[in-house]
Coordinates of C-alpha atoms and ligand atoms in Angstrom, one line a residue:
X1 CA -18.8 119.5 -20.0
X2 CA -15.4 120.4 -18.6
X3 CA -14.2 117.8 -16.1
X4 CA -14.3 119.0 -12.5
X5 CA -10.8 117.9 -11.8
X6 CA -8.2 119.0 -14.2
X7 CA -5.1 116.9 -14.5
X8 CA -2.5 118.3 -16.9
X9 CA 0.6 116.5 -18.0
X10 CA 3.6 118.0 -19.7
X11 CA 5.5 115.9 -22.2
X12 CA 9.2 116.1 -22.3
X13 CA 9.6 118.5 -25.2
X14 CA 6.4 120.5 -25.0
X15 CA 5.9 123.6 -22.9
X16 CA 2.2 124.0 -23.7
X17 CA -0.2 122.3 -21.3
X18 CA -2.0 119.4 -22.8
X19 CA -5.8 119.5 -23.0
X20 CA -7.6 117.8 -20.1
X21 CA -9.4 114.6 -21.3
X22 CA -13.0 115.5 -22.2
X23 CA -15.4 113.1 -23.8
X24 CA -18.1 115.8 -24.7
X25 CA -16.6 116.5 -28.1
X26 CA -19.8 117.9 -29.7
X27 CA -20.9 119.7 -26.5
X28 CA -24.0 117.6 -26.0
X29 CA -24.2 118.7 -22.3
X30 CA -25.3 122.1 -23.7
X31 CA -28.6 120.6 -24.7
X32 CA -29.6 120.5 -21.0
X33 CA -31.2 123.5 -19.3
X34 CA -29.4 125.2 -16.3
X35 CA -31.4 123.2 -13.7
X36 CA -30.8 119.9 -15.4
X37 CA -27.1 120.7 -15.8
X38 CA -26.8 121.5 -12.1
X39 CA -28.1 118.1 -11.1
X40 CA -25.8 116.4 -13.6
X41 CA -22.8 118.3 -12.2
X42 CA -23.8 117.3 -8.7
X43 CA -23.8 113.7 -9.7
X44 CA -20.4 114.1 -11.5
X45 CA -18.8 115.6 -8.4
X46 CA -20.2 112.9 -6.2
X47 CA -19.0 110.2 -8.6
X48 CA -15.5 111.7 -9.0
X49 CA -14.8 112.6 -5.4
X50 CA -16.7 110.0 -3.4
X51 CA -17.3 106.9 -5.6
X52 CA -14.2 106.9 -7.8
X53 CA -11.6 106.5 -4.9
X54 CA -13.4 103.4 -3.6
X55 CA -14.6 101.7 -6.6
X56 CA -11.7 99.6 -7.7
X57 CA -11.4 97.9 -4.3
X58 CA -15.1 97.1 -4.1
X59 CA -15.0 95.8 -7.7
X60 CA -12.0 93.5 -6.9
X61 CA -13.7 92.3 -3.7
X62 CA -17.0 91.6 -5.4
X63 CA -18.8 93.7 -2.8
X64 CA -21.4 96.5 -2.8
X65 CA -20.4 99.8 -1.2
X66 CA -23.2 100.1 1.3
X67 CA -21.3 102.9 3.0
X68 CA -22.2 105.1 0.0
X69 CA -26.0 104.7 0.3
X70 CA -26.5 107.6 2.7
X71 CA -24.7 110.0 0.3
X72 CA -26.8 108.7 -2.6
X73 CA -30.0 109.5 -0.7
X74 CA -28.7 113.1 -0.3
X75 CA -28.2 113.5 -4.1
X76 CA -32.0 113.8 -4.5
X77 CA -32.1 111.7 -7.7
X78 CA -34.5 108.9 -6.6
X79 CA -37.2 108.4 -9.2
X80 CA -35.6 110.9 -11.5
X81 CA -37.7 111.2 -14.7
X82 CA -40.8 110.1 -12.7
X83 CA -43.4 112.7 -11.6
X84 CA -45.1 112.7 -8.1
X85 CA -45.0 110.1 -5.4
X86 CA -41.8 111.6 -3.8
X87 CA -39.9 111.1 -7.1
X88 CA -37.2 113.6 -8.2
X89 CA -39.2 114.4 -11.4
X90 CA -37.4 116.1 -14.4
X91 CA -37.0 114.9 -17.9
X92 CA -35.9 111.6 -19.4
X93 CA -32.9 113.5 -20.9
X94 CA -31.9 114.4 -17.4
X95 CA -32.2 110.8 -16.3
X96 CA -30.1 109.7 -19.2
X97 CA -27.3 112.2 -18.4
X98 CA -27.3 111.2 -14.8
X99 CA -26.9 107.5 -15.7
X100 CA -24.2 108.4 -18.2
X101 CA -22.3 110.3 -15.5
X102 CA -22.5 107.4 -13.1
X103 CA -21.3 104.9 -15.7
X104 CA -18.5 107.2 -16.7
X105 CA -17.0 106.5 -13.3
X106 CA -18.6 103.1 -12.5
X107 CA -21.0 101.1 -14.7
X108 CA -21.9 98.9 -11.6
X109 CA -23.1 102.0 -9.8
X110 CA -25.2 103.0 -12.8
X111 CA -26.6 99.5 -13.0
X112 CA -27.5 99.5 -9.3
X113 CA -29.4 102.7 -10.0
X114 CA -30.9 101.3 -13.2
X115 CA -32.2 98.2 -11.5
X116 CA -33.6 100.0 -8.5
X117 CA -34.9 103.1 -10.2
X118 CA -35.6 102.0 -13.7
X119 CA -36.7 98.4 -13.5
X120 CA -38.2 98.1 -10.0
X121 CA -39.7 101.6 -9.5
X122 CA -40.4 101.9 -13.2
X123 CA -42.5 98.7 -13.1
X124 CA -44.7 100.2 -10.3
X125 CA -44.8 103.6 -12.0
X126 CA -45.8 102.2 -15.4
X127 CA -47.9 99.1 -14.4
X128 CA -49.0 99.8 -10.8
X129 CA -52.4 101.1 -9.6
X130 CA -52.7 104.5 -8.0
X131 CA -52.7 102.9 -4.6
X132 CA -49.6 100.8 -5.3
X133 CA -47.7 103.9 -6.5
X134 CA -48.6 105.8 -3.4
X135 CA -47.6 102.9 -1.2
X136 CA -44.3 101.8 -2.8
X137 CA -42.8 104.7 -4.7
X138 CA -42.1 107.2 -1.9
X139 CA -39.9 104.9 0.2
X140 CA -38.1 103.7 -2.9
X141 CA -37.6 107.2 -4.2
X142 CA -35.9 108.1 -0.9
X143 CA -33.8 104.8 -1.1
X144 CA -35.3 103.6 2.2
X145 CA -36.4 100.5 0.3
X146 CA -34.3 99.2 -2.5
X147 CA -35.8 97.2 -5.3
X148 CA -35.0 94.5 -7.9
X149 CA -36.7 93.1 -11.0
X150 CA -37.0 89.3 -11.6
X151 CA -37.7 88.5 -15.2
X152 CA -34.9 86.2 -16.4
X153 CA -34.9 82.5 -15.4
X154 CA -32.2 79.9 -15.3
X155 CA -33.6 78.0 -18.3
X156 CA -35.2 81.0 -20.2
X157 CA -33.5 84.3 -20.9
X158 CA -34.0 85.7 -24.4
X159 CA -37.1 83.7 -24.9
X160 CA -38.8 84.7 -21.6
X161 CA -41.8 86.4 -23.1
X162 CA -43.2 83.2 -24.5
X163 CA -41.3 80.6 -22.4
X164 CA -41.6 81.9 -18.9
X165 CA -41.7 78.9 -16.5
X166 CA -42.4 80.6 -13.2
X167 CA -46.1 80.2 -12.4
X168 CA -48.8 82.2 -10.6
X169 CA -52.0 80.5 -9.5
X170 CA -54.9 82.4 -8.0
X171 CA -56.8 81.0 -5.1
X172 CA -59.4 83.5 -4.0
X173 CA -57.6 86.7 -3.1
X174 CA -54.3 85.0 -2.8
X175 CA -51.7 84.2 -5.5
X176 CA -49.3 81.3 -5.2
X177 CA -46.0 81.7 -7.0
X178 CA -43.5 78.9 -7.9
X179 CA -40.3 79.0 -9.9
X180 CA -36.8 80.4 -10.2
X181 CA -35.3 83.7 -11.4
X182 CA -31.7 84.2 -12.3
X183 CA -29.3 87.1 -12.6
X184 CA -31.5 89.4 -10.5
X185 CA -29.5 92.6 -9.7
X186 CA -29.7 93.8 -6.0
X187 CA -31.7 90.6 -5.1
X188 CA -29.3 89.2 -2.4
X189 CA -29.8 92.2 -0.2
X190 CA -32.7 94.4 -1.3
X191 CA -36.2 94.9 0.1
X192 CA -38.6 94.6 -2.7
X193 CA -38.7 92.4 -5.8
X194 CA -40.9 92.8 -8.9
X195 CA -41.4 89.2 -9.9
X196 CA -42.9 88.3 -13.3
X197 CA -44.8 85.0 -13.5
X198 CA -47.2 83.2 -15.9
X199 CA -50.8 83.1 -14.7
X200 CA -51.8 79.4 -15.2
X201 CA -55.4 80.5 -15.8
X202 CA -54.9 82.7 -18.9
X203 CA -51.3 82.0 -19.7
X204 CA -50.4 85.7 -19.5
X205 CA -47.3 87.1 -17.8
X206 CA -48.2 89.2 -14.7
X207 CA -46.1 91.2 -12.3
X208 CA -46.0 90.9 -8.5
X209 CA -44.5 92.9 -5.7
X210 CA -42.7 90.7 -3.2
X211 CA -41.2 91.8 0.1
X212 CA -38.0 89.8 0.1
X213 CA -37.1 89.7 3.7
X214 CA -40.6 88.8 5.2
X215 CA -42.2 86.6 2.5
X216 CA -42.1 82.8 3.4
X217 CA -40.9 80.7 0.5
X218 CA -38.8 83.4 -1.1
X219 CA -35.1 82.8 -1.0
X220 CA -32.0 84.2 -2.8
X221 CA -28.5 82.9 -3.4
X222 CA -25.8 85.3 -4.6
X223 CA -24.2 84.5 -8.0
X224 CA -20.5 84.2 -7.4
X225 CA -17.4 84.6 -9.6
X226 CA -18.7 87.2 -12.1
X227 CA -16.1 88.9 -14.2
X228 CA -18.3 92.0 -15.0
X229 CA -20.2 94.5 -12.9
X230 CA -18.8 92.8 -9.9
X231 CA -20.1 95.5 -7.5
X232 CA -23.7 94.7 -8.4
X233 CA -24.8 91.7 -6.4
X234 CA -26.8 89.4 -8.6
X235 CA -29.1 86.7 -7.2
X236 CA -30.7 83.4 -8.0
X237 CA -34.2 83.6 -6.6
X238 CA -36.2 80.5 -5.7
X239 CA -40.0 80.9 -5.1
X240 CA -41.6 78.0 -3.3
X241 CA -45.3 78.3 -2.7
X242 CA -44.9 82.1 -2.2
X243 CA -48.3 83.4 -1.2
X244 CA -49.2 87.0 -2.0
X245 CA -52.4 89.1 -1.7
X246 CA -54.1 90.3 -4.9
X247 CA -53.1 93.8 -3.7
X248 CA -49.5 92.9 -4.5
X249 CA -50.2 92.1 -8.2
X250 CA -49.3 95.0 -10.4
X251 CA -52.8 96.1 -11.5
X252 CA -51.7 97.4 -14.9
X253 CA -49.5 94.4 -15.7
X254 CA -51.7 92.0 -17.6
X255 CA -49.5 90.6 -20.3
X256 CA -45.9 90.6 -21.4
X257 CA -46.8 93.7 -23.5
X258 CA -47.0 95.6 -20.1
X259 CA -43.6 94.2 -19.1
X260 CA -42.2 95.4 -22.4
X261 CA -43.3 99.0 -21.6
X262 CA -40.8 98.9 -18.7
X263 CA -38.1 97.3 -20.8
X264 CA -38.4 100.0 -23.4
X265 CA -37.5 102.6 -20.8
X266 CA -34.7 100.6 -19.3
X267 CA -33.2 99.9 -22.7
X268 CA -33.3 103.6 -23.3
X269 CA -31.3 103.9 -20.1
X270 CA -28.7 101.2 -20.9
X271 CA -27.8 103.1 -24.1
X272 CA -26.8 106.1 -21.9
X273 CA -24.9 103.8 -19.4
X274 CA -23.0 102.2 -22.3
X275 CA -22.0 105.6 -23.6
X276 CA -20.9 106.6 -20.1
X277 CA -18.8 103.4 -19.8
X278 CA -17.1 104.3 -23.1
X279 CA -16.5 107.9 -21.9
X280 CA -14.8 106.6 -18.7
X281 CA -12.5 104.3 -20.6
X282 CA -11.7 106.9 -23.3
X283 CA -10.8 109.6 -20.7
X284 CA -8.6 107.2 -18.7
X285 CA -6.9 106.0 -22.0
X286 CA -6.3 109.6 -23.2
X287 CA -4.8 110.6 -19.9
X288 CA -2.5 107.6 -20.0
X289 CA -1.5 108.4 -23.6
X290 CA -0.5 111.9 -22.6
X291 CA 1.6 110.6 -19.7
X292 CA 3.1 107.3 -20.7
X293 CA 6.5 107.7 -22.3
X294 CA 8.0 105.3 -24.9
X295 CA 10.9 106.1 -27.2
X296 CA 11.3 109.3 -25.2
X297 CA 7.9 110.6 -26.3
X298 CA 4.4 110.4 -24.8
X299 CA 2.7 107.5 -26.6
X300 CA -0.1 110.0 -27.4
X301 CA 2.2 111.6 -30.0
X302 CA 2.3 108.4 -32.1
X303 CA 0.0 108.3 -35.1
X304 CA -1.3 104.8 -34.4
X305 CA -2.3 105.8 -30.8
X306 CA -4.0 108.9 -32.1
X307 CA -5.9 106.7 -34.6
X308 CA -7.2 104.7 -31.7
X309 CA -8.2 107.8 -29.8
X310 CA -9.9 109.4 -32.8
X311 CA -12.0 106.2 -33.3
X312 CA -12.9 106.1 -29.6
X313 CA -14.2 109.7 -29.5
X314 CA -16.0 109.2 -32.8
X315 CA -17.9 106.2 -31.3
X316 CA -18.7 108.1 -28.2
X317 CA -19.9 111.2 -30.1
X318 CA -22.1 109.1 -32.4
X319 CA -23.6 107.4 -29.4
X320 CA -24.2 110.7 -27.5
X321 CA -25.9 112.3 -30.5
X322 CA -28.1 109.2 -30.9
X323 CA -29.2 109.1 -27.2
X324 CA -29.9 112.8 -27.1
X325 CA -32.2 112.4 -30.1
X326 CA -33.7 109.3 -28.3
X327 CA -34.6 111.6 -25.4
X328 CA -36.1 114.1 -27.8
X329 CA -38.2 111.4 -29.3
X330 CA -39.4 110.4 -25.8
X331 CA -40.3 114.1 -25.0
X332 CA -42.3 114.2 -28.3
X333 CA -44.2 111.1 -27.3
X334 CA -42.7 109.2 -30.2
X335 CA -40.2 106.8 -28.7
X336 CA -40.9 103.2 -29.9
X337 CA -39.6 99.8 -28.7
X338 CA -37.5 99.7 -31.9
X339 CA -36.0 103.2 -31.2
X340 CA -34.9 102.1 -27.7
X341 CA -33.7 98.7 -29.0
X342 CA -31.6 100.3 -31.7
X343 CA -30.0 102.7 -29.2
X344 CA -29.3 99.9 -26.7
X345 CA -27.7 97.7 -29.4
X346 CA -25.7 100.4 -31.1
X347 CA -24.4 102.1 -28.0
X348 CA -23.4 98.8 -26.3
X349 CA -21.7 97.5 -29.4
X350 CA -19.8 100.8 -29.9
X351 CA -18.9 100.8 -26.2
X352 CA -17.5 97.3 -26.5
X353 CA -15.3 98.4 -29.4
X354 CA -14.2 101.6 -27.5
X355 CA -13.3 99.9 -24.3
X356 CA -11.3 97.3 -26.2
X357 CA -9.3 100.1 -28.0
X358 CA -8.8 101.7 -24.6
X359 CA -7.5 98.5 -23.1
X360 CA -5.2 98.0 -26.1
X361 CA -3.8 101.6 -25.7
X362 CA -2.7 100.8 -22.1
X363 CA -0.7 97.8 -23.1
X364 CA -0.1 95.5 -20.1
X365 CA -1.5 97.9 -17.7
X366 CA -4.8 97.6 -19.5
X367 CA -5.5 94.3 -17.8
X368 CA -4.8 95.6 -14.3
X369 CA -7.9 96.8 -12.4
X370 CA -6.0 99.7 -10.7
X371 CA -5.7 101.5 -14.1
X372 CA -9.6 101.7 -14.4
X373 CA -9.8 100.7 -18.1
X374 CA -9.8 96.9 -17.3
X375 CA -12.9 97.5 -15.2
X376 CA -14.8 99.3 -18.0
X377 CA -13.6 96.6 -20.4
X378 CA -15.1 93.8 -18.3
X379 CA -18.2 95.7 -17.3
X380 CA -19.2 96.5 -20.9
X381 CA -19.6 92.8 -21.5
X382 CA -22.6 92.7 -19.1
X383 CA -24.1 95.9 -20.5
X384 CA -23.9 94.3 -24.0
X385 CA -25.9 91.2 -22.9
X386 CA -28.3 92.3 -20.2
X387 CA -31.6 94.0 -20.7
X388 CA -32.0 91.9 -23.9
X389 CA -28.9 90.8 -25.9
X390 CA -27.6 92.5 -29.0
X391 CA -29.3 89.9 -31.1
X392 CA -32.7 90.4 -29.4
X393 CA -32.5 94.2 -29.9
X394 CA -31.7 93.7 -33.6
X395 CA -34.7 91.3 -34.0
X396 CA -36.9 94.1 -32.6
X397 CA -35.4 96.6 -35.0
X398 CA -35.5 94.1 -37.9
X399 CA -39.2 93.5 -37.3
X400 CA -39.9 97.3 -37.3
X401 CA -38.0 98.0 -40.5
X402 CA -39.2 94.9 -42.5
X403 CA -42.7 94.4 -41.0
X404 CA -41.7 90.8 -40.6
X405 CA -41.1 89.1 -37.3
X406 CA -38.1 86.8 -37.1
X407 CA -38.8 85.8 -33.5
X408 CA -39.2 82.1 -33.1
Ligands
FAD501 C1 -24.8 91.3 -15.0 C2 -26.2 90.9 -15.4 C3 -27.2 91.5 -14.7 C4 -28.6 91.1 -15.0 N1 -29.6 91.7 -14.3 C5 -30.9 91.2 -14.5 C6 -31.9 91.6 -13.7 O1 -31.8 92.5 -12.8 N2 -33.2 91.1 -13.9 C7 -33.4 90.2 -14.9 O2 -34.6 89.7 -15.0 N3 -32.4 89.7 -15.7 C8 -31.1 90.2 -15.5 N4 -30.1 89.8 -16.3 C9 -30.4 88.7 -17.3 C10 -30.2 89.2 -18.8 O3 -31.2 90.1 -19.1 C11 -30.0 88.0 -19.6 O4 -28.8 87.4 -19.3 C12 -30.2 88.2 -21.1 O5 -31.6 88.6 -21.4 C13 -29.8 87.0 -21.9 O6 -30.4 85.8 -21.4 P1 -29.5 84.6 -21.2 O7 -28.3 85.0 -20.4 O8 -30.4 83.5 -20.7 O9 -29.0 84.2 -22.6 P2 -29.7 83.3 -23.7 O10 -31.1 83.7 -24.0 O11 -29.5 81.8 -23.4 O12 -28.9 83.6 -25.0 C14 -27.6 83.1 -25.3 C15 -27.1 83.6 -26.7 O13 -28.1 83.1 -27.7 C16 -28.5 84.2 -28.4 N5 -29.9 84.0 -28.9 C17 -30.9 83.5 -28.1 N6 -32.0 83.4 -28.9 C18 -31.7 83.8 -30.1 C19 -32.4 84.0 -31.4 N7 -33.7 83.7 -31.5 N8 -31.7 84.5 -32.4 C20 -30.4 84.8 -32.4 N9 -29.7 84.6 -31.2 C21 -30.3 84.2 -30.1 C22 -28.5 85.4 -27.5 O14 -28.4 86.6 -28.2 C23 -27.1 85.1 -26.8 O15 -26.1 85.5 -27.5 C24 -28.8 90.2 -16.0 C25 -27.7 89.6 -16.7 C26 -26.4 89.9 -16.4 C27 -25.3 89.3 -17.1

């Protein structure tokens, strides 16, 4: 897709205009239909004109841009890829492209959306009863209520499926939750938490809907001093004798297998975000290479710089082709946990490589937030580790291809 804003630089000895940086080398945007493309273009314009000018300041300040929420509501993308209940509908391919567009400008913004839309709404959409979907999804799709997803704990991250320490005890029609959750995106300020806890009666992981601001015993502390995705506010949640009605237990979430259904879809999504993050870094680096002069020539005319750029666009193109096929597999009803795990692992690893090359290309300016690339460089570290680390994804793929589980 041709960028909305064309910035053309002219090197000293060239009269021809240089090509505008474009990270759609194999024209993957052409796989979208006209309606999908219109939505993606709307998001691109919003990200380029409204979010981009503000994002560095918010990132440096460790703050969330609440001033942008009214405009996000207007975009009409709440619950994209989900059908009914006030959701935007559309295909999973369209969801992927939207998240890629967001991450191309700001991976934090894409993560905010991924947590609210994919993890929180997705849990209710996938594991909720009809009544729960009708009650919770419409206000979340319209961004009136913002959600988060509490799975990870201070002492259990990768091993949370078997080692979850947060407990849920049933007493009549009431559940009592105790424990802690760590790293929970949006938690310090959002309205609704999906909290996963181990039922002491049957030892199975179950999901609960908690109203953050009005539930006694539920408290959140913001995690300070992050060096990645600084715009996303992550929280450390403490649950102390939190009492919830049975109506707030996700009725279709009866074991970790049901949690994993949500994670499959969000790993699908993170692969798109990582690709968008790499695109943003590549485009900024390419523009810099066209404009930055050394030895009286733009550095983009040096062979070793072109080698970096060629490797970057190759990584991006490989990731884009993989995620577009991932979307096709979903549309065909064939997307497995291992497919999503492979996409998440591959695209985040390639993103990590790509943003490092982009940072290198900018020399000293590559570590200054104002030049954009440093932000992509740092943010990629979180994409690589959250939603299940690289190693965890590869264990899922390894089990699928060998038939042997290496999980301990
Ligand atoms: C910015 C950010 C946002 C996040 N948002 C959320 C959120 O909204 N909700 C939520 O629930 N969680 C969230 N998380 C948590 C995230 O999912 C975890 O950080 C991740 O699953 C890893 O867990 P951990 O940090 O405890 O690392 P650990 O599990 O302690 O792992 C440490 C290292 O050991 C490796 N390792 C562990 N076990 C094995 C093994 N068996 N074999 C090989 N290597 C192994 C890991 O791969 C990793 O490299 C977020 C994290 C970050 C950084």
